[in-house]
Coordinates of C-alpha atoms in Angstrom, one line a residue:
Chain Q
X1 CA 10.9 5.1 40.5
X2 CA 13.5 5.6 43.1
X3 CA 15.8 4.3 40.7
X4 CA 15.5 6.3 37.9
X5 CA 15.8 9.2 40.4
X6 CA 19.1 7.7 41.3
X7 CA 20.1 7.2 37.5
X8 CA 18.7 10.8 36.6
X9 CA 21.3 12.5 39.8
X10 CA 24.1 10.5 38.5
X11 CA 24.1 11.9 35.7
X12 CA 23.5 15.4 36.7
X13 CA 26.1 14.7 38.7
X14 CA 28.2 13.3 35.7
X15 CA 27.0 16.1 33.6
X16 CA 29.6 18.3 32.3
X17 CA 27.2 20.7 31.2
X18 CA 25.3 21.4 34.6
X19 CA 28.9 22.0 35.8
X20 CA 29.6 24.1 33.1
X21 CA 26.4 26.1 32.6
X22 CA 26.5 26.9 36.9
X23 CA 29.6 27.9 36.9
X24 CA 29.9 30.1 33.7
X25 CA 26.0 32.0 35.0
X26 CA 28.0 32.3 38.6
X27 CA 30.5 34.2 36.8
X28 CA 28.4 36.3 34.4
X29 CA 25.9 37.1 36.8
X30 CA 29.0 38.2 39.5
X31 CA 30.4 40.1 36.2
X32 CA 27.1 41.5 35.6
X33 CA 26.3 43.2 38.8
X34 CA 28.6 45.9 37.9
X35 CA 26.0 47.5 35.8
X36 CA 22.9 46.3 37.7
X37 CA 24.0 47.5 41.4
X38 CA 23.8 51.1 40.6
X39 CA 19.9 50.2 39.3
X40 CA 19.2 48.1 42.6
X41 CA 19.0 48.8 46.6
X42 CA 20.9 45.9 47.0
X43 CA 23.5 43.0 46.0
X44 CA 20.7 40.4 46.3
X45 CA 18.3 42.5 44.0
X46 CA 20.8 43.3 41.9
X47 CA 21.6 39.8 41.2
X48 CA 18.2 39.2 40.6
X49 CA 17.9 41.7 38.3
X50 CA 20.5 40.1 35.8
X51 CA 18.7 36.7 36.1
X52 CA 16.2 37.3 33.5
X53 CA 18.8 38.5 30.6
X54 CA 20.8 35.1 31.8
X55 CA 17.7 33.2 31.6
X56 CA 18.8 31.8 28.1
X57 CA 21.5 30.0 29.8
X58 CA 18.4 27.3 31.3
X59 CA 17.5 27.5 28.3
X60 CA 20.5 25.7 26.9
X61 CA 21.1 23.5 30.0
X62 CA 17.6 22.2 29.6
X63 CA 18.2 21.0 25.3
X64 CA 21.8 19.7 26.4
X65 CA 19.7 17.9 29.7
X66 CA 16.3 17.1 28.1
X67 CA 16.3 17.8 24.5
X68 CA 19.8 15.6 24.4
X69 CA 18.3 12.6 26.0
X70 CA 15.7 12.6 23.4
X71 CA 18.1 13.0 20.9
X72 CA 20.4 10.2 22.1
X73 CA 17.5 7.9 22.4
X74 CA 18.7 7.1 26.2
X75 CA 15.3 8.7 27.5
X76 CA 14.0 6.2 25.4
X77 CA 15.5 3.2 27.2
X78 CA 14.0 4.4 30.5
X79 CA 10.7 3.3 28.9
X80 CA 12.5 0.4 27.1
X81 CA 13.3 -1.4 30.1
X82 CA 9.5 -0.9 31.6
X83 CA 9.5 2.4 33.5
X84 CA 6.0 4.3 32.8
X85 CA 5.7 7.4 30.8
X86 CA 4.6 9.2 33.8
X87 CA 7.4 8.2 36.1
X88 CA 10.0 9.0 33.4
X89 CA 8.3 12.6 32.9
X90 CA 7.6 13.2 36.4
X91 CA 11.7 12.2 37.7
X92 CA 13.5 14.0 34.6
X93 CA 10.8 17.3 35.9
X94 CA 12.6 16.9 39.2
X95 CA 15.6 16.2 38.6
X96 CA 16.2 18.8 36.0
X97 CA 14.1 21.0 37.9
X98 CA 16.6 20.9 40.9
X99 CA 19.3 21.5 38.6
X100 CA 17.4 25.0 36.7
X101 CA 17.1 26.1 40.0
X102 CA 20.5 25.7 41.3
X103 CA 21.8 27.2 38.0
X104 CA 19.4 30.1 38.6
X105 CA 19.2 30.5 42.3
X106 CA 22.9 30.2 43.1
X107 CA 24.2 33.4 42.3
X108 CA 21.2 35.2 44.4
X109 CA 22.2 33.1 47.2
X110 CA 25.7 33.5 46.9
X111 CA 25.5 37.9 45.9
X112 CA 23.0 37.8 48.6
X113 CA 25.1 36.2 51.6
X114 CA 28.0 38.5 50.7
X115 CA 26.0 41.9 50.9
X116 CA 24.9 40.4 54.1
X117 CA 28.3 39.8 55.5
X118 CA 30.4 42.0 53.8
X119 CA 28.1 45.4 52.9
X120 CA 25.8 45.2 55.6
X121 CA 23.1 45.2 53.5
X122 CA 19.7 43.5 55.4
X123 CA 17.9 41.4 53.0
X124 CA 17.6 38.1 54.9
X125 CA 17.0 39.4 58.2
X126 CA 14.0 41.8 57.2
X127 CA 10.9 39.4 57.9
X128 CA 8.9 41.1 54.5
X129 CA 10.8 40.3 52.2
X130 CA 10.1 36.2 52.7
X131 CA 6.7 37.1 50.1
X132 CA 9.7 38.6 48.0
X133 CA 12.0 35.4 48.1
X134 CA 8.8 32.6 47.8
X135 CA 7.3 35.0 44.7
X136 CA 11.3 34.8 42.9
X137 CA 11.6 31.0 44.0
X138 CA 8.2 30.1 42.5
X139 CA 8.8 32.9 39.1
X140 CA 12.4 31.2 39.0
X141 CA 10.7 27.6 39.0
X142 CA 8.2 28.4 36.7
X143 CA 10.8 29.8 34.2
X144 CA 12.5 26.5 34.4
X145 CA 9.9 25.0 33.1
X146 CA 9.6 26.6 29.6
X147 CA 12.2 25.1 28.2
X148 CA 11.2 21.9 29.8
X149 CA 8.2 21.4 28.0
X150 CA 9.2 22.2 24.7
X151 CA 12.0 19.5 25.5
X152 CA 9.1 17.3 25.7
X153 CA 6.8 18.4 22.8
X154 CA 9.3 18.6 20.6
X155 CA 12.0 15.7 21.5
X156 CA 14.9 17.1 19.7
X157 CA 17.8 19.0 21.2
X158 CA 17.3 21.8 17.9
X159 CA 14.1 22.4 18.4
X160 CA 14.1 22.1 22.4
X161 CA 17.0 24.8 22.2
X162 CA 15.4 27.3 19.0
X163 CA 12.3 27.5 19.9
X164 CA 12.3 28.6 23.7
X165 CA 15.6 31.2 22.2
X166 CA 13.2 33.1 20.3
X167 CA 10.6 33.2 22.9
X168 CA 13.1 34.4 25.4
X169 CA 13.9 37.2 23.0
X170 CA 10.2 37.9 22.3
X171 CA 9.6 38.1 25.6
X172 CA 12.8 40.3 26.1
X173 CA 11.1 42.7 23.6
X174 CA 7.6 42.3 25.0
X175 CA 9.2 43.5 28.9
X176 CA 10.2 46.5 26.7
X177 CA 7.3 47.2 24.8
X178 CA 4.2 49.8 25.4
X179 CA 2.6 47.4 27.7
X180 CA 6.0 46.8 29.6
X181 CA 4.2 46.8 33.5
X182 CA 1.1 44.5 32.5
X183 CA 3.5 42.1 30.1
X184 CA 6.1 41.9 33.0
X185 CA 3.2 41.3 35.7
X186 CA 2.0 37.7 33.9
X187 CA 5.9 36.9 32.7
X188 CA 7.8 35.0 35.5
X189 CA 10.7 36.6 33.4
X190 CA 9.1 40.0 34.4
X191 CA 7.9 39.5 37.7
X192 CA 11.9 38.6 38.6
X193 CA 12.6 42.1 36.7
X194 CA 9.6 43.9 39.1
X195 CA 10.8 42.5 42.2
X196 CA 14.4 43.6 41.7
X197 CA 13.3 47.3 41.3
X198 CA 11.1 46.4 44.3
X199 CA 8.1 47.5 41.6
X200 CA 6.2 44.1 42.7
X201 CA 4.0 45.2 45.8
X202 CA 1.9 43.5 48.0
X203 CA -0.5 41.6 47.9
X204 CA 1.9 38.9 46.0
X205 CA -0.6 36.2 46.0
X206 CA -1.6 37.3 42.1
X207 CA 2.1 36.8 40.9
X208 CA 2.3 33.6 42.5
X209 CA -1.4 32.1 41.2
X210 CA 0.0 33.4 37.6
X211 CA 3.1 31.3 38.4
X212 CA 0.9 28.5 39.4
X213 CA -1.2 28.8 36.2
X214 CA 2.0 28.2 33.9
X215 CA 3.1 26.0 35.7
X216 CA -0.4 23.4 35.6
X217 CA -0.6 24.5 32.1
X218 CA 3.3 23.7 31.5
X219 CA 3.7 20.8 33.1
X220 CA 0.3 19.2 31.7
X221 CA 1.2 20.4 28.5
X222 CA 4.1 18.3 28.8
X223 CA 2.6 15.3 29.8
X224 CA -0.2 15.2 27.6
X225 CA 2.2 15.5 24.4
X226 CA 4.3 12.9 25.9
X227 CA 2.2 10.4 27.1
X228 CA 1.1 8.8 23.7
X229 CA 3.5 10.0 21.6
X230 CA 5.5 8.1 19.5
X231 CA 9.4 8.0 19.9
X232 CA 12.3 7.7 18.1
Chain R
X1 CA 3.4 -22.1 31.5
X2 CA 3.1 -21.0 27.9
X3 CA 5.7 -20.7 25.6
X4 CA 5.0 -17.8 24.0
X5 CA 6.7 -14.7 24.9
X6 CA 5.4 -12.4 22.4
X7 CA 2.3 -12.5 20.5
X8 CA 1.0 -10.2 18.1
X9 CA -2.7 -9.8 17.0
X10 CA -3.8 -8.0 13.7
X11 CA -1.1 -5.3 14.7
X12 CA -1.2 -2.2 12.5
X13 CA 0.7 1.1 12.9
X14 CA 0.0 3.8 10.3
X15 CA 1.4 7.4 10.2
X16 CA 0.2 10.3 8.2
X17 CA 0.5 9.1 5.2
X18 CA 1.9 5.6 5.5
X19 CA 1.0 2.4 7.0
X20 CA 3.9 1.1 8.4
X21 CA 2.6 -2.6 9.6
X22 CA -0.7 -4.0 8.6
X23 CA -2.2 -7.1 10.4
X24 CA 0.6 -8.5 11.6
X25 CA 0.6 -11.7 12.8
X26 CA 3.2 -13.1 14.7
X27 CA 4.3 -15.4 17.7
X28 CA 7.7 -15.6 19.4
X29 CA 8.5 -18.4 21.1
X30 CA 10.5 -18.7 24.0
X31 CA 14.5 -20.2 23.6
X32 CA 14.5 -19.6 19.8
X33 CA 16.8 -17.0 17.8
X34 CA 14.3 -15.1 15.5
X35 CA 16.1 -13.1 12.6
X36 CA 13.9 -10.3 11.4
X37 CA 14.4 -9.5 7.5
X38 CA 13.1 -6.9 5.7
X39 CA 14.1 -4.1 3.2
X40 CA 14.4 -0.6 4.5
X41 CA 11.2 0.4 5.7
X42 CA 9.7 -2.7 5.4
X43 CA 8.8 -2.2 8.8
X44 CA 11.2 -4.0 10.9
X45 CA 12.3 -1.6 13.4
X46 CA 8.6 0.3 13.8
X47 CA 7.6 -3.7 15.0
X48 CA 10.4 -3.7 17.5
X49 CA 9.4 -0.1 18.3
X50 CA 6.0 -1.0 19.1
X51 CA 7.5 -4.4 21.1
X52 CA 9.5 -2.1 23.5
X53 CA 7.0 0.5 24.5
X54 CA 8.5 3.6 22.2
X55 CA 5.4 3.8 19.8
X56 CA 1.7 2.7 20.5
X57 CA -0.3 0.3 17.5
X58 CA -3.2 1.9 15.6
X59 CA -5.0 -0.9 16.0
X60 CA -4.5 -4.8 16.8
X61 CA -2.8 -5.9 20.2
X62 CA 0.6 -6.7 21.3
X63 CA 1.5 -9.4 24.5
X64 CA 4.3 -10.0 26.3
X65 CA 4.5 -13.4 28.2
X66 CA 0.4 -13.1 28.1
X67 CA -0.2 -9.4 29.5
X68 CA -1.9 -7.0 27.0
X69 CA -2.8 -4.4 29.6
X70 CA -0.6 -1.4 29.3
X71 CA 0.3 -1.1 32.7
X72 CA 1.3 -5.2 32.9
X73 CA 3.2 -4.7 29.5
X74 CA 5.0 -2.3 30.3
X75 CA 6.1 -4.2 33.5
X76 CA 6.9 -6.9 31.8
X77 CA 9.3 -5.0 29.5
X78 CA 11.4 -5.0 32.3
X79 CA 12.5 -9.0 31.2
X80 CA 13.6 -7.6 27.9
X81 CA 17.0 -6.1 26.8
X82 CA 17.3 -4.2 24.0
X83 CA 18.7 -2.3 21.5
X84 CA 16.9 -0.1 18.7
X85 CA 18.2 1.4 16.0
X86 CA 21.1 3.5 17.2
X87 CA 22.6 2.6 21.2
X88 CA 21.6 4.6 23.5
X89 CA 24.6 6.3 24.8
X90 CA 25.5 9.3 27.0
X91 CA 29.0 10.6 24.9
X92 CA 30.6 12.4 27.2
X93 CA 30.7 9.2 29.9
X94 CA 33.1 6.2 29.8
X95 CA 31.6 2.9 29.3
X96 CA 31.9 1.9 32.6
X97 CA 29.5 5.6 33.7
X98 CA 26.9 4.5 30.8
X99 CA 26.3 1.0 31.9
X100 CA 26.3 2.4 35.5
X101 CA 23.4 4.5 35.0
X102 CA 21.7 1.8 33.4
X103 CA 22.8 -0.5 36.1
X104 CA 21.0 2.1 38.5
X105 CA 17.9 3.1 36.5
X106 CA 17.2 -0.9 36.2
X107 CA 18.0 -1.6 40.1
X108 CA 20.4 -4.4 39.8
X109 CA 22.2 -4.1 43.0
X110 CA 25.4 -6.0 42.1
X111 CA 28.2 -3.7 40.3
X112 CA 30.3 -6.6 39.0
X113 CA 28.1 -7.2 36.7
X114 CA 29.1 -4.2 34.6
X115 CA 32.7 -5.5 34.5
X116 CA 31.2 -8.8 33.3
X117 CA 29.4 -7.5 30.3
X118 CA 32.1 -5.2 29.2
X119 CA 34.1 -8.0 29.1
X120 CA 31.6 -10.1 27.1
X121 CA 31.5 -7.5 24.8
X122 CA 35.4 -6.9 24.8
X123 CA 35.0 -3.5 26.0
X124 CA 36.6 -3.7 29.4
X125 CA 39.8 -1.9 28.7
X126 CA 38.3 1.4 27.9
X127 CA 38.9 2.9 30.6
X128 CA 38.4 6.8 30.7
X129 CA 37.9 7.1 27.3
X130 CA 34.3 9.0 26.8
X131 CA 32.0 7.3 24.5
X132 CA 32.2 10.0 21.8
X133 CA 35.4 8.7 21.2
X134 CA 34.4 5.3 20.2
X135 CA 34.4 3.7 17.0
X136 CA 30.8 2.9 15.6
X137 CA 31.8 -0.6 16.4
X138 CA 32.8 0.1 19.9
X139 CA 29.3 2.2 20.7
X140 CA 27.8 -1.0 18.7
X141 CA 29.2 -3.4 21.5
X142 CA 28.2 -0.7 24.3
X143 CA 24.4 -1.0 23.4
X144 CA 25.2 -4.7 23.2
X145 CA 26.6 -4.5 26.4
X146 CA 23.4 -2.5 27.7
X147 CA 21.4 -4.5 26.4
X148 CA 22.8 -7.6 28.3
X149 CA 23.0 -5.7 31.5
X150 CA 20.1 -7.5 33.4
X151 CA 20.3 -11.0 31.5
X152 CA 17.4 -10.1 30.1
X153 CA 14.5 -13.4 29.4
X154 CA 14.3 -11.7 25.3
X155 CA 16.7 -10.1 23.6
X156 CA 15.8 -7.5 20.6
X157 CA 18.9 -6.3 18.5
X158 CA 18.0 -3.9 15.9
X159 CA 20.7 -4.2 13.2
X160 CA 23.5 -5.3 15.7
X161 CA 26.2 -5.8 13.5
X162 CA 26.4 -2.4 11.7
X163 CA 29.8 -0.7 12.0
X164 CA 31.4 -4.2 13.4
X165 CA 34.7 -5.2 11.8
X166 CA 34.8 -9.2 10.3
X167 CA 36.1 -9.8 14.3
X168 CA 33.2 -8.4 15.8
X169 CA 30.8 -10.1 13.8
X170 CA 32.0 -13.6 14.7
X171 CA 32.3 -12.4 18.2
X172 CA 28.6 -11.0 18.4
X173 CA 27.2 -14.1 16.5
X174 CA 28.9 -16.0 19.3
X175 CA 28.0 -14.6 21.5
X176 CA 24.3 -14.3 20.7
X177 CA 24.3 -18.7 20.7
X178 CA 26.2 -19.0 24.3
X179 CA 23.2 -16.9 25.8
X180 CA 20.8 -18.8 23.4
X181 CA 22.1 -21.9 24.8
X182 CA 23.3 -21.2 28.6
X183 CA 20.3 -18.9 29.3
X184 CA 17.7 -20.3 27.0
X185 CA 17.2 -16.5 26.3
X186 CA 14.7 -15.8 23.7
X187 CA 16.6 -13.4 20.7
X188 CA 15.1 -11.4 17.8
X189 CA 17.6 -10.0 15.8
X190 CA 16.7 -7.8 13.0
X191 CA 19.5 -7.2 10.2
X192 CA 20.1 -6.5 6.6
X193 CA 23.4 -8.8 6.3
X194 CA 21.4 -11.8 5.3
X195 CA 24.7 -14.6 5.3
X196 CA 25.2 -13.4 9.2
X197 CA 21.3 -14.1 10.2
X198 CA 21.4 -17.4 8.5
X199 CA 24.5 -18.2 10.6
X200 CA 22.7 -17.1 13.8
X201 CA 19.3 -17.5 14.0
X202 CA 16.9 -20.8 14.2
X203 CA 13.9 -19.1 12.8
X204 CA 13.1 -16.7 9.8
X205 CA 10.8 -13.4 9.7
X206 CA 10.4 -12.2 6.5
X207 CA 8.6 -9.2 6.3
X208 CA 7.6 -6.7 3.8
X209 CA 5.9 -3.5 3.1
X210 CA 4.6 -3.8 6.8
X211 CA 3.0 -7.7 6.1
X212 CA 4.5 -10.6 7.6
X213 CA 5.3 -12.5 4.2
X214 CA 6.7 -15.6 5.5
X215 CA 7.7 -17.1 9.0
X216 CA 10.1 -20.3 8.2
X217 CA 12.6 -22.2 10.2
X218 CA 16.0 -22.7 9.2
X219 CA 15.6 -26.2 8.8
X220 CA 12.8 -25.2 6.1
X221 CA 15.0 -22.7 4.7
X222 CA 17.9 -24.7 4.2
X223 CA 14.9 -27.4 2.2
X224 CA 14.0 -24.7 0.5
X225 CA 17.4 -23.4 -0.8
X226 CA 19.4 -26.5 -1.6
X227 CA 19.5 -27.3 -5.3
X228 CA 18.1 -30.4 -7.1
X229 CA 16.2 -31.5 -10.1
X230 CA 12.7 -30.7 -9.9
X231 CA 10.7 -33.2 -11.8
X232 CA 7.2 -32.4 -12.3
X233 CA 5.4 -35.6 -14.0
X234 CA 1.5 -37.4 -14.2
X235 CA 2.9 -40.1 -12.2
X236 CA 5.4 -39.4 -9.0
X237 CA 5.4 -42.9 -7.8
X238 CA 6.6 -44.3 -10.9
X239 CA 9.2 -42.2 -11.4
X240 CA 10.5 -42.3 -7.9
X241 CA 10.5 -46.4 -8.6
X242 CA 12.7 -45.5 -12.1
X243 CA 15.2 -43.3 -9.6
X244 CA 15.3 -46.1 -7.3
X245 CA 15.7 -48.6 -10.1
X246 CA 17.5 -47.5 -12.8
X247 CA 19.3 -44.4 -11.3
X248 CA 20.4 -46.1 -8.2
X249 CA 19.9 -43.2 -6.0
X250 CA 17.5 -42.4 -3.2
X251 CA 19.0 -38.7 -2.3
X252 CA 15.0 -37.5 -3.6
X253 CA 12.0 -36.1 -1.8
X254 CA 8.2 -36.1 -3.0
X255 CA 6.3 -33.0 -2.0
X256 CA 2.8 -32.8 -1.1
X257 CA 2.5 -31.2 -5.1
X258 CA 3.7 -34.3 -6.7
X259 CA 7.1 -32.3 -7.3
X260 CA 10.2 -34.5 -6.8
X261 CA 13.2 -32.9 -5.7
X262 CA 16.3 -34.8 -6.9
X263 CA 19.8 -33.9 -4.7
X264 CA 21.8 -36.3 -7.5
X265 CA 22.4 -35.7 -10.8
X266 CA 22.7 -32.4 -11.1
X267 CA 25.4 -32.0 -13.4
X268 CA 24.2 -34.9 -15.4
X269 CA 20.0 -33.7 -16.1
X270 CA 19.8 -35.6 -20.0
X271 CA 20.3 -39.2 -17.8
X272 CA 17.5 -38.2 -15.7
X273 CA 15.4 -37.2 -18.6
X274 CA 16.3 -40.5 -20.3
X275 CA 15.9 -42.5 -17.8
X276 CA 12.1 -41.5 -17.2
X277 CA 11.7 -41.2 -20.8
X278 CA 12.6 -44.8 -21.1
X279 CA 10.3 -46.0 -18.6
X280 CA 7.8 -44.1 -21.1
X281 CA 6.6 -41.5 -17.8
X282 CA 5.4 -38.1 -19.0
X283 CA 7.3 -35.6 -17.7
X284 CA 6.0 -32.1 -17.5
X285 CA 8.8 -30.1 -16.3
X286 CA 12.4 -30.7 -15.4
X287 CA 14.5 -28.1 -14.2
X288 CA 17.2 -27.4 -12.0
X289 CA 16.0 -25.4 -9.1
X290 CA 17.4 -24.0 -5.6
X291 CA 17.8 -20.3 -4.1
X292 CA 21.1 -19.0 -2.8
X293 CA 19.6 -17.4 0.7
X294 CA 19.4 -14.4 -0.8
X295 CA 17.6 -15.2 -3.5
X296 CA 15.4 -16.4 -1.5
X297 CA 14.8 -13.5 0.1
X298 CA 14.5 -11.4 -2.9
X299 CA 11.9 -13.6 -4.2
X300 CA 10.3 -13.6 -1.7
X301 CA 10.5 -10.0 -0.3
X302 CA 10.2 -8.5 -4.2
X303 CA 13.0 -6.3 -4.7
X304 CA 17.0 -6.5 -4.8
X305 CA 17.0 -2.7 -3.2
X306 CA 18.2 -2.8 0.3
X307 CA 18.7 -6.2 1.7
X308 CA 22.4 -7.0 1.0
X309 CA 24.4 -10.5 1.4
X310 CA 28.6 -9.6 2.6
X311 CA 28.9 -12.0 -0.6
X312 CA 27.8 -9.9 -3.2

């Protein structure tokens, strides 16, 4: 297995469009902070704030990382040349896992270390807030791992790339719908929203069991449609 | 140690609405070049599908150097090399990153042998160029080349040849009998251009509507196809006295039927028929008889749709 993680970071690290895609969210996000720091107490929230409308951007890194593969049949000669199911699901999870994240998490670290150092805001150093960072790193992993599983259910870059797009927007309109607070509180998308208008309170143990729950039900939703299923 | 590398038992794979293979029956044996021939959707590559792991039998059982259990199988996939269908190819890397990755994924800890392959391939000189850049020959050789990568004990090529120029076609064939013969590597090649797989391979597959209809060696084959005079009469052994005799030739063979085959004469039938007639020996039938390969086929796989000599 340690080879096929080696195989799967060379080419992330190969991969124009992890590159691409983390570099292009950097800037938007960055541009986007304009409007969102007036909403915000800070540059780290306001970051945060933009990272669900950007969302669709892991959405597109994961049908040109996943849903390609599948396309490409090169997935497929993982398991050709006698690597399990399970240890091809479980490395391209990581591996493109790592990669969502960094897309995502990048421009929070980044907006965050320069309110620290260059506004004086105090996001890092206030002890409280580390229930506020684990809630967004486990929302933000969790939201990674939408379009991950329909990369695996449906095993075509289209499909891997339609299908999570109109959820994202459904899930857009939902966060803006009569039930806006209760939709937001179960979405990863919309606990991200919550805890940039610092609207997420303690206790944050719910938030994080939701996350937990999409993520068992993701994950092994995954697996089970991959593990007997028939491939191109 | 056994012989047999793959062995298939009653192996069926249905879909929705089709069945795809039925009861297949089939052994591969180890140092032998297996040509695979089928019409579209006869069921060719959803066998070779099944033999690599990507698809899972209805029913039946599949073995690979002896191991059925899904966990051994797949191990021992690892001894194969392969290419299915279409190569598996990142576009945006070189040749040299795509056979790296595979390098990696496989484990083979020695990086010259990328440079080797490319080069046995005639690939080397690629250099930066990114894969969606290549000719369909040139991503053909790559999934050659990938295939190769770990010297693999079996070989499955899934319609190798498509998109290769006259050149390549001699090359691949080529190359496919140096590893037969240096490595003693095992090869099942699957392919429509009939004229190329007689060239290549020591052993016939024929196979249609997902039934194996014939298995035959190319020795067999070439029996099978040459043209003679097919006598049918109440009494062989006379006649083949009469050939002997009065026809001075001994270029004839006797099958278990009573048929003779006669290799002489051929442009000259009313001597044969006068000759026998003389010695006052019924004969029932006499007709000149003898395939080309790919009416062999044909006949044999029931249709002129899909399977397609360069010749015609």
């Amino acid at each position: 297995m340690s080879n096929l993680l080696k195989a799967e970071f060379y080419k992330l690290f190969h991969s124009r469009y992890f590159w691409g895609i983390g570099a292009f969210h950097l800037s938007l996000s960055s541009v986007l902070l304009l409007d969102s720091i007036g909403e915000t107490s800070n540059l780290f929230f306001a970051s945060l704030y933009n990272t669900p409308i950007l969302y669709f951007l892991a959405i597109v890194f994961s049908a040109l990382f996943v849903g390609n593969d599948f396309g490409q049949r090169t997935l497929q000669s993982y398991i050709n040349t006698g690597h399990t199911r399970e240890q091809v699901l479980f490395v391209k999870l990581l591996v493109y896992q790592i990669a969502c994240m960094i897309i995502l998490a990048l421009p929070l670290l980044i907006h965050g270390l320069i309110g620290e150092l260059f506004l004086k805001e105090t996001f890092v150093s206030v002890g409280g807030n580390l229930n506020t960072v684990l809630t967004a790193t486990v929302s933000l992993f969790t939201m990674c791992l939408l379009p991950f599983f329909f990369a695996f259910i449906f095993r075509d870059t289209g499909k891997a790339l339609a299908v999570p797009m109109v959820l994202f927007f459904l899930m857009i309109f939902l966060m803006n719908g009569d039930q806006a607070l209760f939709i937001s509180q179960i979405l990863p998308m919309g606990q991200l929203r919550l805890i940039a208008l610092q609207q997420l309170t303690a206790p944050m143990m719910p938030f994080i069991l939701t996350d937990f729950l999409w993520i068992f039900i993701l994950y092994f939703g995954a697996y089970l449609g991959f593990r007997h299923s028939d491939l191109k | 140690m056994s012989s047999i590398i793959l062995e298939a038992h009653s192996l069926t794979k249905k879909y929705r609405h089709t069945v795809a293979l039925e009861h297949i029956d089939l052994q591969i044996e180890k140092g032998k070049i297996y040509g695979f021939i089928g019409q579209n959707g006869a069921g060719k590559t959803t066998f070779l599908r099944l033999a690599t792991g990507l698809a899972f039998p209805t029913s039946g059982s599949l073995s690979l150097w002896g191991k059925t259990d899904t966990k051994e199988l797949q191990e021992q996939r690892k001894r194969i090399g392969c290419m299915i269908e279409t190569p598996a190819l990142f576009p945006t890397m070189t040749a040299y990153q795509n056979m790296e990755v595979q390098r990696i994924q496989r484990g083979i800890p020695d990086k010259a042998v990328i440079e080797k392959t490319l080069n046995m391939v005639g690939l080397k000189d690629t250099g930066k160029k990114s894969v969606r850049n290549f000719s369909l020959g040139m991503r053909q050789r790559l999934g050659i080349a990938i295939a190769l990568l770990n010297t693999p004990e079996f070989l499955i090529l899934d319609e190798p040849i498509n998109g290769l120029d006259p050149a390549g076609i001699v090359d691949v064939r080529n190359l496919l009998k140096s590893l037969n013969n240096e490595y003693g590597m095992t090869i099942l090649v699957s392919s429509h251009i009939l004229e190329e797989l007689y060239q290549t391979a020591s052993e016939f597959i024929l196979i249609d509507k997902g039934k194996i209809v014939e298995e035959i060696s190319a020795y067999e084959l070439n029996e099978r196809c040459k043209r003679h005079i097919a006598i049918k009469t109440t009494s062989p052994q006379k006649a083949l006295l009469v050939l002997e005799e009065k026809l001075h030739t001994e270029n004839f063979k006797l099958l278990p039927d009573g048929i003779i085959h006669l290799y002489d004469y051929l442009d000259d039938m009313e001597k044969v028929a006068a000759a026998l007639s003389d010695a006052r020996i019924l004969v029932t039938g006499l007709s000149i008889s003898g395939d080309t390969l790919e009416d062999y086929f044909l006949s044999k796989t029931g249709g002129t749709g899909n399977v397609k000599s360069p010749k015609s």
